[in-house]
XYZ file of C-alpha atoms in Angstrom:
84
model
C 0.033 0.144 0.068
C 2.726 2.437 0.769
C 3.968 2.626 -2.809
C 0.416 3.746 -3.883
C -0.109 6.131 -1.324
C -3.516 4.646 -0.367
C -4.337 4.452 3.062
C -6.474 1.453 4.268
C -8.352 1.239 7.560
C -10.559 -1.697 8.875
C -13.166 -0.156 11.295
C -16.000 -2.012 13.338
C -19.549 -1.151 13.416
C -19.110 0.873 16.810
C -15.944 2.986 15.418
C -13.061 0.860 16.635
C -10.160 0.786 14.516
C -8.770 -2.769 14.094
C -6.121 -1.919 11.385
C -4.661 0.848 9.688
C -1.817 0.976 6.934
C -0.357 4.376 8.094
C -1.221 4.947 11.501
C -0.908 3.121 14.964
C -4.248 1.975 16.023
C -3.693 1.834 19.742
C -3.706 5.696 19.895
C -6.625 6.161 17.503
C -9.691 7.568 18.801
C -13.217 6.197 17.737
C -14.160 6.632 14.223
C -17.826 6.200 14.686
C -18.477 9.931 13.904
C -16.486 10.299 10.912
C -18.813 11.147 8.064
C -17.634 8.569 5.730
C -17.897 5.830 8.308
C -21.335 6.880 9.240
C -22.515 6.771 5.508
C -20.629 3.538 4.714
C -22.687 1.878 7.278
C -25.837 3.065 5.519
C -24.918 2.575 1.910
C -21.321 3.569 0.997
C -19.570 6.885 0.885
C -16.780 9.375 -0.353
C -15.649 12.363 1.539
C -12.721 14.981 1.258
C -11.426 16.124 4.511
C -8.243 16.603 6.527
C -6.869 13.373 8.481
C -6.512 13.743 12.165
C -4.323 10.764 12.267
C -1.758 11.569 9.292
C -2.285 15.295 9.272
C -3.073 15.559 5.468
C -5.977 16.194 3.040
C -7.344 13.050 1.885
C -10.151 11.744 -0.230
C -11.854 8.836 1.456
C -14.251 6.190 0.177
C -15.473 3.709 2.589
C -17.841 0.659 2.217
C -19.752 -1.718 4.516
C -18.638 -5.185 4.527
C -21.135 -7.833 5.604
C -19.078 -10.874 4.441
C -19.465 -13.408 6.996
C -18.664 -10.775 9.785
C -21.188 -9.721 12.462
C -21.233 -7.078 13.297
C -20.238 -5.746 10.050
C -17.080 -3.935 9.188
C -16.281 -0.642 7.491
C -13.402 -0.830 4.674
C -12.085 2.807 4.315
C -9.575 3.774 1.717
C -7.851 7.184 1.376
C -5.643 8.817 -1.018
C -3.762 12.210 -0.747
C -5.846 14.692 -2.816
C -2.431 15.331 -4.739
C -2.805 11.892 -6.279
C -6.101 12.730 -7.936
């Protein structure tokens, strides 16, 4: 993932970050209120905003994954706006 500049985050339905390709998850706050995470739980989303974790403007795309996981997870991808 590092070569592409794309950040990948796996988030539980209640906002707990399970994995992140660019940040240490133990220090991360709940992502339950992030706009792309809330929208992804409903139908999928995208958002442009500044990342609190990495301090850069990113384009986010998030989707809900129901594949054999209960409760569902949110898979979030983010790329620097400079890549767009």
